[in-house]
Coordinates of C-alpha atoms and ligand atoms in Angstrom, one line a residue:
X1 CA -2.6 13.3 22.6
X2 CA 1.1 12.8 22.2
X3 CA 3.2 10.6 20.2
X4 CA 6.9 10.4 20.8
X5 CA 9.3 8.7 18.4
X6 CA 12.7 8.1 19.5
X7 CA 15.7 6.6 17.9
X8 CA 19.2 5.8 19.0
X9 CA 20.4 5.1 15.5
X10 CA 23.8 7.0 15.0
X11 CA 23.7 9.9 14.2
X12 CA 20.3 10.0 15.9
X13 CA 19.4 13.5 14.6
X14 CA 19.0 11.9 11.0
X15 CA 15.4 11.4 12.4
X16 CA 14.8 14.9 11.2
X17 CA 15.7 13.7 7.6
X18 CA 13.4 10.6 7.9
X19 CA 10.5 12.8 9.2
X20 CA 11.2 15.8 7.0
X21 CA 10.9 17.8 10.0
X22 CA 13.8 20.1 11.0
X23 CA 15.0 19.2 14.7
X24 CA 15.5 22.8 15.5
X25 CA 11.9 24.0 14.5
X26 CA 8.7 24.0 16.1
X27 CA 6.1 23.7 13.6
X28 CA 2.3 23.9 13.9
X29 CA -0.3 22.6 11.3
X30 CA -3.9 23.4 11.1
X31 CA -6.2 20.3 10.9
X32 CA -9.9 20.0 10.7
X33 CA -10.1 19.0 14.3
X34 CA -7.6 21.5 15.7
X35 CA -3.9 21.9 15.7
X36 CA -1.0 19.6 15.3
X37 CA 2.4 20.5 16.7
X38 CA 5.7 18.8 15.8
X39 CA 8.9 19.4 17.9
X40 CA 11.8 17.6 19.3
X41 CA 12.1 16.9 22.9
X42 CA 15.6 15.6 22.6
X43 CA 18.3 16.3 19.9
X44 CA 21.7 14.8 19.9
X45 CA 23.9 12.4 18.0
X46 CA 23.1 9.6 20.5
X47 CA 19.4 10.0 20.8
X48 CA 16.7 11.9 19.2
X49 CA 12.9 12.2 19.9
X50 CA 10.3 13.9 17.7
X51 CA 6.9 14.7 19.3
X52 CA 3.6 14.9 17.5
X53 CA 1.2 16.6 19.7
X54 CA -2.5 16.9 18.9
X55 CA -4.5 19.8 20.2
X56 CA -8.0 19.0 19.7
X57 CA -10.7 21.5 19.7
X58 CA -13.3 19.5 21.4
X59 CA -16.0 22.0 21.5
X60 CA -15.6 23.2 17.9
X61 CA -15.4 19.6 16.7
X62 CA -18.6 18.3 18.4
X63 CA -20.6 21.3 17.2
X64 CA -19.6 20.4 13.8
X65 CA -21.7 18.1 11.5
X66 CA -20.3 14.8 13.0
X67 CA -21.4 15.8 16.5
X68 CA -22.4 12.9 18.7
X69 CA -25.6 14.1 20.0
X70 CA -26.5 11.0 22.3
X71 CA -25.2 12.7 25.2
X72 CA -25.8 16.4 25.4
X73 CA -23.0 17.1 27.9
X74 CA -20.7 15.3 25.6
X75 CA -20.3 18.4 23.6
X76 CA -18.2 19.9 26.3
X77 CA -17.0 16.8 28.3
X78 CA -15.3 14.4 26.1
X79 CA -12.0 12.6 26.1
X80 CA -11.0 13.6 22.6
X81 CA -8.4 16.4 23.7
X82 CA -6.5 13.9 25.7
X83 CA -6.8 10.4 24.1
X84 CA -5.1 9.3 21.1
X85 CA -7.7 8.3 18.6
X86 CA -7.9 8.3 14.9
X87 CA -6.9 11.9 14.9
X88 CA -3.6 10.8 15.5
X89 CA -3.7 8.6 12.3
X90 CA -4.9 11.7 10.3
X91 CA -2.1 13.8 11.9
X92 CA 0.4 11.1 10.9
X93 CA -0.7 10.9 7.4
X94 CA -0.7 14.7 6.9
X95 CA 2.3 15.7 8.9
X96 CA 4.5 12.7 8.2
X97 CA 3.2 12.1 4.8
X98 CA 6.5 11.4 3.0
X99 CA 7.8 9.2 5.9
X100 CA 4.6 7.3 5.7
X101 CA 5.1 6.8 2.1
X102 CA 8.7 5.4 2.8
X103 CA 10.3 8.4 1.2
X104 CA 13.3 10.3 2.5
X105 CA 14.5 13.0 0.0
X106 CA 17.9 13.8 1.6
X107 CA 18.9 10.2 2.9
X108 CA 17.0 7.8 0.7
X109 CA 19.0 4.9 2.2
X110 CA 17.8 5.6 5.6
X111 CA 14.2 5.2 4.6
X112 CA 15.1 1.7 3.6
X113 CA 17.3 1.0 6.7
X114 CA 16.0 -0.7 9.9
X115 CA 16.9 1.5 12.9
X116 CA 16.3 1.1 16.6
X117 CA 13.0 2.9 17.1
X118 CA 10.6 3.5 20.1
X119 CA 7.0 5.0 19.8
X120 CA 5.4 6.1 23.0
X121 CA 1.7 7.0 23.0
X122 CA 0.5 8.8 26.0
X123 CA -3.1 8.2 26.7
X124 CA -4.3 5.6 24.5
X125 CA -7.8 4.5 25.2
X126 CA -7.8 0.7 24.9
X127 CA -10.7 -1.5 24.8
X128 CA -9.6 -4.9 25.5
X129 CA -6.8 -4.0 27.9
X130 CA -3.3 -5.0 28.1
X131 CA -3.9 -8.5 26.8
X132 CA -5.4 -7.0 23.4
X133 CA -2.4 -4.5 23.2
X134 CA 0.1 -7.2 23.3
X135 CA -1.8 -9.4 21.1
X136 CA -1.7 -6.6 18.5
X137 CA 2.0 -5.5 18.7
X138 CA 3.9 -8.5 19.7
X139 CA 3.2 -10.6 16.7
X140 CA 4.7 -7.8 14.6
X141 CA 7.7 -8.0 16.7
X142 CA 7.5 -5.1 19.1
X143 CA 8.6 -5.2 22.6
X144 CA 5.5 -3.7 24.5
X145 CA 5.4 -1.8 27.6
X146 CA 2.3 -0.5 29.1
X147 CA 1.3 1.5 32.2
X148 CA -2.5 1.9 32.9
X149 CA -3.7 5.1 34.4
X150 CA -6.2 4.9 37.5
X151 CA -9.5 6.6 36.8
X152 CA -8.8 9.1 39.4
X153 CA -5.5 9.3 41.3
X154 CA -7.3 10.7 44.2
X155 CA -9.6 7.8 44.5
X156 CA -7.8 4.7 43.9
X157 CA -10.7 2.7 45.0
X158 CA -12.5 3.6 41.7
X159 CA -10.2 1.4 39.9
X160 CA -8.4 1.7 36.6
X161 CA -9.3 3.9 33.6
X162 CA -9.3 2.5 30.1
X163 CA -6.4 4.8 29.2
X164 CA -2.8 3.4 28.8
X165 CA 0.6 4.9 28.4
X166 CA 2.0 2.6 25.7
X167 CA 5.7 2.1 24.5
X168 CA 6.6 -0.2 21.7
X169 CA 10.1 -0.8 20.4
X170 CA 11.7 -2.4 17.5
X171 CA 14.6 -2.3 15.2
X172 CA 12.5 -1.6 12.0
X173 CA 12.0 0.7 9.0
X174 CA 10.3 4.0 10.1
X175 CA 7.7 3.5 7.4
X176 CA 6.8 0.2 9.0
X177 CA 6.3 1.7 12.5
X178 CA 4.3 4.7 11.1
X179 CA 2.1 2.3 9.2
X180 CA 1.5 0.0 12.2
X181 CA 0.5 2.9 14.4
X182 CA -1.6 4.6 11.7
X183 CA -3.7 1.4 11.3
X184 CA -3.6 0.3 14.9
X185 CA -4.3 3.4 17.0
X186 CA -7.8 3.6 15.7
X187 CA -8.3 0.0 16.4
X188 CA -7.9 0.4 20.2
X189 CA -10.0 3.2 20.3
X190 CA -13.9 2.7 20.7
X191 CA -14.8 5.8 18.7
X192 CA -14.1 7.4 15.5
X193 CA -14.9 10.8 14.3
X194 CA -15.3 10.3 10.7
X195 CA -17.7 8.2 8.4
X196 CA -16.5 4.7 7.7
X197 CA -17.1 3.9 4.2
X198 CA -15.5 2.1 1.2
X199 CA -12.7 4.5 1.4
X200 CA -11.5 3.5 4.8
X201 CA -11.7 -0.1 3.7
X202 CA -9.2 0.8 0.8
X203 CA -7.1 2.7 3.2
X204 CA -6.8 -0.4 5.6
X205 CA -6.1 -2.7 2.6
X206 CA -3.3 -0.4 1.2
X207 CA -1.6 0.3 4.7
X208 CA -2.2 -3.3 5.9
X209 CA -0.2 -4.8 2.6
X210 CA 2.4 -7.2 3.8
X211 CA 1.6 -7.7 7.4
X212 CA -2.3 -7.6 8.1
X213 CA -3.2 -10.8 6.1
X214 CA -0.8 -12.9 8.3
X215 CA -1.6 -11.0 11.5
X216 CA -3.1 -13.7 14.3
X217 CA -5.7 -10.8 15.1
X218 CA -6.4 -9.7 11.7
X219 CA -10.3 -10.4 12.1
X220 CA -10.4 -8.2 15.3
X221 CA -8.3 -5.5 13.8
X222 CA -10.3 -5.4 10.6
X223 CA -13.5 -5.4 12.4
X224 CA -12.5 -2.6 14.7
X225 CA -10.9 -0.6 12.2
X226 CA -14.1 -0.5 10.1
X227 CA -16.1 0.1 13.3
X228 CA -18.1 -3.2 13.3
X229 CA -19.9 -2.6 10.0
X230 CA -20.4 -6.3 9.0
X231 CA -20.6 -5.9 5.4
X232 CA -17.4 -3.8 5.1
X233 CA -15.3 -6.0 7.3
X234 CA -16.4 -9.2 5.6
X235 CA -15.5 -7.7 2.2
X236 CA -12.2 -6.5 3.6
X237 CA -11.4 -9.9 5.1
X238 CA -12.4 -11.8 1.9
X239 CA -9.9 -9.5 0.0
X240 CA -6.9 -10.1 2.4
X241 CA -5.8 -13.2 0.6
X242 CA -3.4 -15.0 2.8
X243 CA 0.0 -15.5 1.1
X244 CA 1.2 -19.0 0.6
X245 CA 4.5 -20.5 1.3
X246 CA 6.4 -17.2 1.6
X247 CA 10.0 -17.5 0.2
X248 CA 13.0 -15.7 1.2
X249 CA 13.1 -12.7 -1.1
X250 CA 16.6 -11.3 -2.0
X251 CA 16.0 -7.6 -2.0
X252 CA 19.1 -6.5 -0.3
X253 CA 20.8 -4.8 -2.9
X254 CA 18.5 -2.2 -4.1
X255 CA 19.7 -0.3 -6.9
X256 CA 19.8 3.4 -7.0
X257 CA 20.2 5.0 -10.3
X258 CA 19.5 5.0 -13.9
X259 CA 15.9 5.4 -14.6
X260 CA 14.6 2.7 -16.9
X261 CA 13.2 5.2 -19.4
X262 CA 16.6 6.7 -20.1
X263 CA 18.0 3.3 -20.8
X264 CA 15.4 2.2 -22.9
X265 CA 14.8 5.3 -24.7
X266 CA 17.1 4.9 -27.8
X267 CA 15.3 1.6 -28.4
X268 CA 11.8 3.2 -27.9
X269 CA 11.3 -0.2 -26.4
X270 CA 8.2 1.3 -24.6
X271 CA 6.4 1.7 -27.9
X272 CA 7.4 -1.8 -29.0
X273 CA 6.1 -3.2 -25.8
X274 CA 2.8 -1.3 -26.1
X275 CA 2.5 -2.6 -29.8
X276 CA 3.1 -6.2 -28.8
X277 CA 0.7 -6.1 -25.9
X278 CA -2.0 -4.4 -28.1
X279 CA -1.5 -6.8 -30.9
X280 CA -2.0 -9.7 -28.5
X281 CA -5.1 -8.3 -26.9
X282 CA -6.5 -7.7 -30.4
X283 CA -5.8 -11.4 -31.3
X284 CA -7.5 -12.6 -28.2
X285 CA -10.9 -10.9 -29.3
X286 CA -11.3 -9.4 -25.9
X287 CA -13.9 -6.6 -25.6
X288 CA -13.8 -6.0 -21.9
X289 CA -10.0 -5.5 -20.6
X290 CA -8.1 -4.6 -17.5
X291 CA -4.9 -2.8 -17.4
X292 CA -3.4 -3.7 -14.1
X293 CA -0.7 -1.3 -12.7
X294 CA -1.7 0.9 -15.4
X295 CA 0.6 3.8 -14.4
X296 CA 0.0 6.9 -16.3
X297 CA -2.2 5.3 -18.8
X298 CA 0.0 4.8 -21.8
X299 CA -1.8 1.6 -22.8
X300 CA -5.1 2.9 -21.8
X301 CA -4.7 5.7 -24.5
X302 CA -4.1 3.1 -27.2
X303 CA -6.9 1.1 -26.0
X304 CA -9.2 3.9 -26.2
X305 CA -8.4 4.4 -29.9
X306 CA -9.6 1.0 -30.8
X307 CA -13.3 0.4 -30.7
X308 CA -12.9 -3.4 -30.3
X309 CA -12.3 -2.4 -26.6
X310 CA -15.9 -1.7 -25.3
X311 CA -15.0 -1.5 -21.6
X312 CA -11.5 -0.4 -20.4
X313 CA -10.5 -0.4 -16.8
X314 CA -7.2 0.9 -15.4
X315 CA -6.1 0.1 -12.0
X316 CA -3.1 1.3 -9.8
X317 CA -2.1 1.3 -6.4
X318 CA -0.9 4.8 -6.6
X319 CA -3.5 7.6 -6.4
X320 CA -1.0 10.1 -7.6
X321 CA -0.2 8.1 -10.6
X322 CA -4.0 7.6 -11.3
X323 CA -4.4 11.3 -11.1
X324 CA -1.7 11.7 -13.5
X325 CA -3.4 9.3 -15.8
X326 CA -6.6 11.3 -15.6
X327 CA -4.8 14.3 -16.7
X328 CA -2.9 12.8 -19.5
X329 CA -6.0 11.0 -20.8
X330 CA -7.8 14.3 -20.6
X331 CA -10.8 12.3 -19.2
X332 CA -12.9 15.2 -18.7
X333 CA -12.6 16.4 -22.2
X334 CA -13.4 13.1 -24.0
X335 CA -16.8 12.7 -25.6
X336 CA -19.2 11.0 -23.3
X337 CA -19.2 7.8 -25.4
X338 CA -15.3 7.5 -25.1
X339 CA -15.4 8.6 -21.5
X340 CA -18.0 6.0 -20.7
X341 CA -15.8 3.1 -21.9
X342 CA -13.0 4.1 -19.5
X343 CA -12.8 3.7 -15.6
X344 CA -9.7 4.4 -13.5
X345 CA -9.8 2.6 -10.2
X346 CA -7.6 2.4 -7.2
X347 CA -6.6 -0.8 -5.9
X348 CA -3.8 -3.1 -5.1
X349 CA -3.0 -6.4 -6.8
X350 CA -2.2 -7.9 -3.4
X351 CA -5.9 -8.2 -2.6
X352 CA -8.9 -10.0 -4.0
X353 CA -11.1 -7.5 -5.6
X354 CA -14.8 -8.2 -7.0
X355 CA -14.2 -5.2 -9.5
X356 CA -11.7 -7.2 -11.3
X357 CA -13.9 -10.2 -12.1
X358 CA -15.5 -11.0 -15.4
X359 CA -13.2 -9.5 -17.8
X360 CA -12.2 -10.9 -21.1
X361 CA -8.4 -10.0 -20.6
X362 CA -5.9 -8.4 -18.3
X363 CA -2.6 -6.7 -19.0
X364 CA 0.0 -6.6 -16.4
X365 CA 2.8 -4.5 -18.1
X366 CA 6.1 -4.1 -16.3
X367 CA 4.4 -4.3 -13.1
X368 CA 5.4 -7.8 -11.5
X369 CA 8.9 -6.8 -10.9
X370 CA 7.7 -3.9 -8.5
X371 CA 6.0 -6.5 -6.2
X372 CA 7.9 -7.9 -3.2
X373 CA 8.9 -11.7 -4.1
X374 CA 7.3 -13.0 -0.9
X375 CA 4.1 -11.5 -1.9
X376 CA 4.0 -12.7 -5.4
X377 CA 1.9 -15.6 -4.5
X378 CA -0.9 -13.4 -3.3
X379 CA -0.7 -11.6 -6.7
X380 CA -1.0 -14.8 -8.5
X381 CA -4.2 -15.8 -6.8
X382 CA -5.7 -12.6 -7.0
X383 CA -5.4 -12.5 -10.8
X384 CA -5.4 -16.1 -11.9
X385 CA -7.7 -17.7 -9.3
X386 CA -10.1 -15.0 -8.5
X387 CA -10.1 -12.3 -11.2
X388 CA -9.6 -15.1 -13.7
X389 CA -9.7 -13.2 -17.0
X390 CA -9.7 -15.6 -20.2
X391 CA -6.4 -13.9 -21.5
X392 CA -3.6 -12.4 -19.5
X393 CA -0.9 -10.5 -21.2
X394 CA 2.1 -10.0 -18.8
X395 CA 5.5 -8.3 -19.4
X396 CA 8.5 -8.0 -17.4
X397 CA 12.3 -7.1 -18.2
X398 CA 14.7 -9.9 -19.2
X399 CA 17.6 -9.5 -16.8
X400 CA 20.1 -11.4 -19.2
X401 CA 19.7 -8.4 -21.6
X402 CA 21.0 -5.9 -19.1
X403 CA 24.7 -6.4 -19.8
X404 CA 24.2 -4.8 -23.3
X405 CA 23.4 -1.5 -21.7
X406 CA 26.6 0.2 -20.7
X407 CA 24.9 2.7 -18.8
X408 CA 23.7 0.2 -16.3
X409 CA 26.2 -0.8 -13.9
X410 CA 26.6 -4.7 -13.6
X411 CA 24.2 -6.2 -11.2
X412 CA 21.8 -3.3 -11.1
X413 CA 18.2 -3.1 -12.0
X414 CA 16.8 -0.9 -14.6
X415 CA 14.7 0.9 -12.2
X416 CA 15.1 1.7 -8.4
X417 CA 11.8 0.5 -7.6
X418 CA 12.3 -2.9 -9.2
X419 CA 12.4 -5.7 -6.5
X420 CA 13.8 -8.2 -9.0
X421 CA 14.5 -8.9 -12.6
X422 CA 14.2 -12.4 -14.2
X423 CA 16.2 -14.2 -16.6
X424 CA 14.2 -15.9 -19.2
X425 CA 14.6 -19.3 -17.5
X426 CA 13.2 -17.7 -14.2
X427 CA 10.1 -16.0 -15.8
X428 CA 9.2 -18.9 -17.8
X429 CA 9.4 -21.2 -14.9
X430 CA 7.2 -19.0 -12.8
X431 CA 5.0 -18.5 -15.4
X432 CA 4.6 -22.1 -16.3
X433 CA 4.0 -22.9 -12.7
X434 CA 1.1 -20.5 -12.6
X435 CA -0.4 -21.9 -15.7
X436 CA -0.5 -25.4 -14.6
X437 CA -1.7 -24.4 -11.2
X438 CA -4.8 -22.4 -12.3
X439 CA -5.7 -24.0 -15.6
X440 CA -4.0 -21.7 -18.1
X441 CA -1.7 -22.3 -21.1
X442 CA 1.2 -19.9 -21.6
X443 CA 3.3 -18.9 -24.5
X444 CA 6.3 -16.7 -24.5
X445 CA 7.3 -14.1 -26.9
X446 CA 10.1 -11.6 -27.1
X447 CA 9.6 -8.0 -27.2
X448 CA 12.4 -5.6 -28.8
X449 CA 15.6 -6.2 -30.5
X450 CA 16.6 -9.8 -30.0
X451 CA 20.2 -10.7 -29.1
X452 CA 21.4 -14.2 -30.0
X453 CA 22.4 -15.3 -26.6
X454 CA 20.7 -12.9 -24.5
X455 CA 17.2 -12.7 -25.9
X456 CA 15.3 -9.6 -26.0
X457 CA 15.0 -6.7 -23.5
X458 CA 11.3 -7.4 -22.5
X459 CA 9.9 -10.7 -22.1
X460 CA 6.1 -11.4 -22.5
X461 CA 3.9 -14.1 -21.3
X462 CA 0.6 -14.7 -22.9
X463 CA -1.8 -16.8 -20.7
X464 CA -5.0 -18.2 -22.0
X465 CA -7.6 -20.0 -19.9
X466 CA -8.1 -23.5 -20.8
X467 CA -11.8 -24.1 -21.8
X468 CA -13.4 -26.5 -19.4
X469 CA -14.9 -29.3 -21.6
X470 CA -18.5 -29.3 -20.3
X471 CA -19.4 -32.0 -22.7
X472 CA -21.2 -31.4 -26.1
X473 CA -24.7 -32.0 -27.2
X474 CA -24.9 -35.2 -29.3
Ligands
SAH501 N1 2.0 -0.4 -16.8 C1 2.6 0.8 -16.8 C2 3.3 1.3 -15.6 C3 4.4 0.3 -15.0 S1 5.1 0.9 -13.7 C4 3.4 1.1 -18.0 O1 3.9 0.1 -18.6 O2 3.6 2.2 -18.2 C5 4.5 0.1 -12.5 C6 3.2 0.3 -11.9 O3 2.7 -0.7 -11.1 C7 3.3 1.6 -11.2 O4 2.3 2.5 -11.7 C8 2.8 1.2 -9.8 O5 2.1 2.1 -9.1 C9 1.9 0.0 -10.0 N2 2.0 -1.0 -8.8 C10 2.9 -1.3 -8.1 N3 2.3 -2.1 -7.1 C11 1.0 -2.3 -7.4 C12 0.1 -3.1 -6.7 N4 0.3 -3.9 -5.5 N5 -1.1 -3.1 -7.3 C13 -1.3 -2.3 -8.5 N6 -0.4 -1.7 -9.0 C14 0.7 -1.6 -8.5

């Protein structure tokens, strides 16, 4: 099993930075299924190719707990050592982990630059043949080249094998290429070596963010990824909320410096914001609350201190952040009664999620500005149409206020991960639109010291579901 990633971006050997793997080194990693080796087959300023070679221990593997016992000889004769399968995805995630997260320590700008990339997979078992291969990769903008292997070169009359050498090409971000390979390689293959459960569905939804919902083959991809388990795949499809009318997002100038916290510290704006959100929640009478994009759990900690809140759920898309929250909140050391009130869940605001339904209130504190503008509409539906809490408290920076911070160069955002920052007018028209579309009323409140012309540093929208008049008893 071999995956080769090539770029002709100049200087091409920057690929080493992008993959966090030194071009001069041959590195090997132990995996549960065998070994993975990374090396470069070609390194120059013009062209650079990195190889990910899987060396699967077929016998050791089938003797393990996941043994496929249907066919006794399968213990010794199986295609796993040769064919790319979900092991390749496991290897991509473990060996190219940072690149798969879109991170590049030494050349951060490279990770957000589209570069000419080619991926070649040797020996990909494809159920559905070339037509399916093209139907999957072409809508994502890839140029596809395939060569099918004969079953046995010595006996052409036996016909073709199900194996292909596949090459895909596109000028794109490395993170996008790796994400597509990570999700799609197991989709072509018939078998999977690990148990498919909720966990797999979460992975699919997380990695499918931004492209799967609109893919013409999303049904088939989801069905195959989840290995035809109808309950899981129906659940996954239901959560792939299609985005409405994507707009052109202007995320061209991504800011680089000045973490938000440093700027805001002297104001202790963070504390003022928490105070304002808490006060609104208390005022709403909510007992069961959701903190969406809870981060490291600053608000959760405050909620836990107040007995009004009987059930508190924090959700975030980042597992690492949730682990941080778990540590900071010292969940294991809380008395049982307290610990039972709190739940931390992993999930994305891009997908419809049953776990978010039936709450009195939801807070979305400094989160929307982290979402890609074309995907805001999916978030709006997930929260206001499907989860539909009675109260929503949402905060976001007021861009107009940024000019008062000398430390922040003009035109930059407060945090490198912000996709946008809104003026008061922009925020209010967005929020008013949502309120009218989904049956809410919205009020706006300033948070932090108010400037006479520029407003306050944080803006807060308080949404209240309009009660439907069911008619009264006479
Ligand atoms: N509410 C917290 C954290 C704000 S930072 C606070 O005020 O301190 C933004 C958070 O949103 C991050 O933790 C990030 O992981 C999370 N986030 C970004 N995109 C998300 C998504 N699609 N779904 C859920 N959480 C998301």
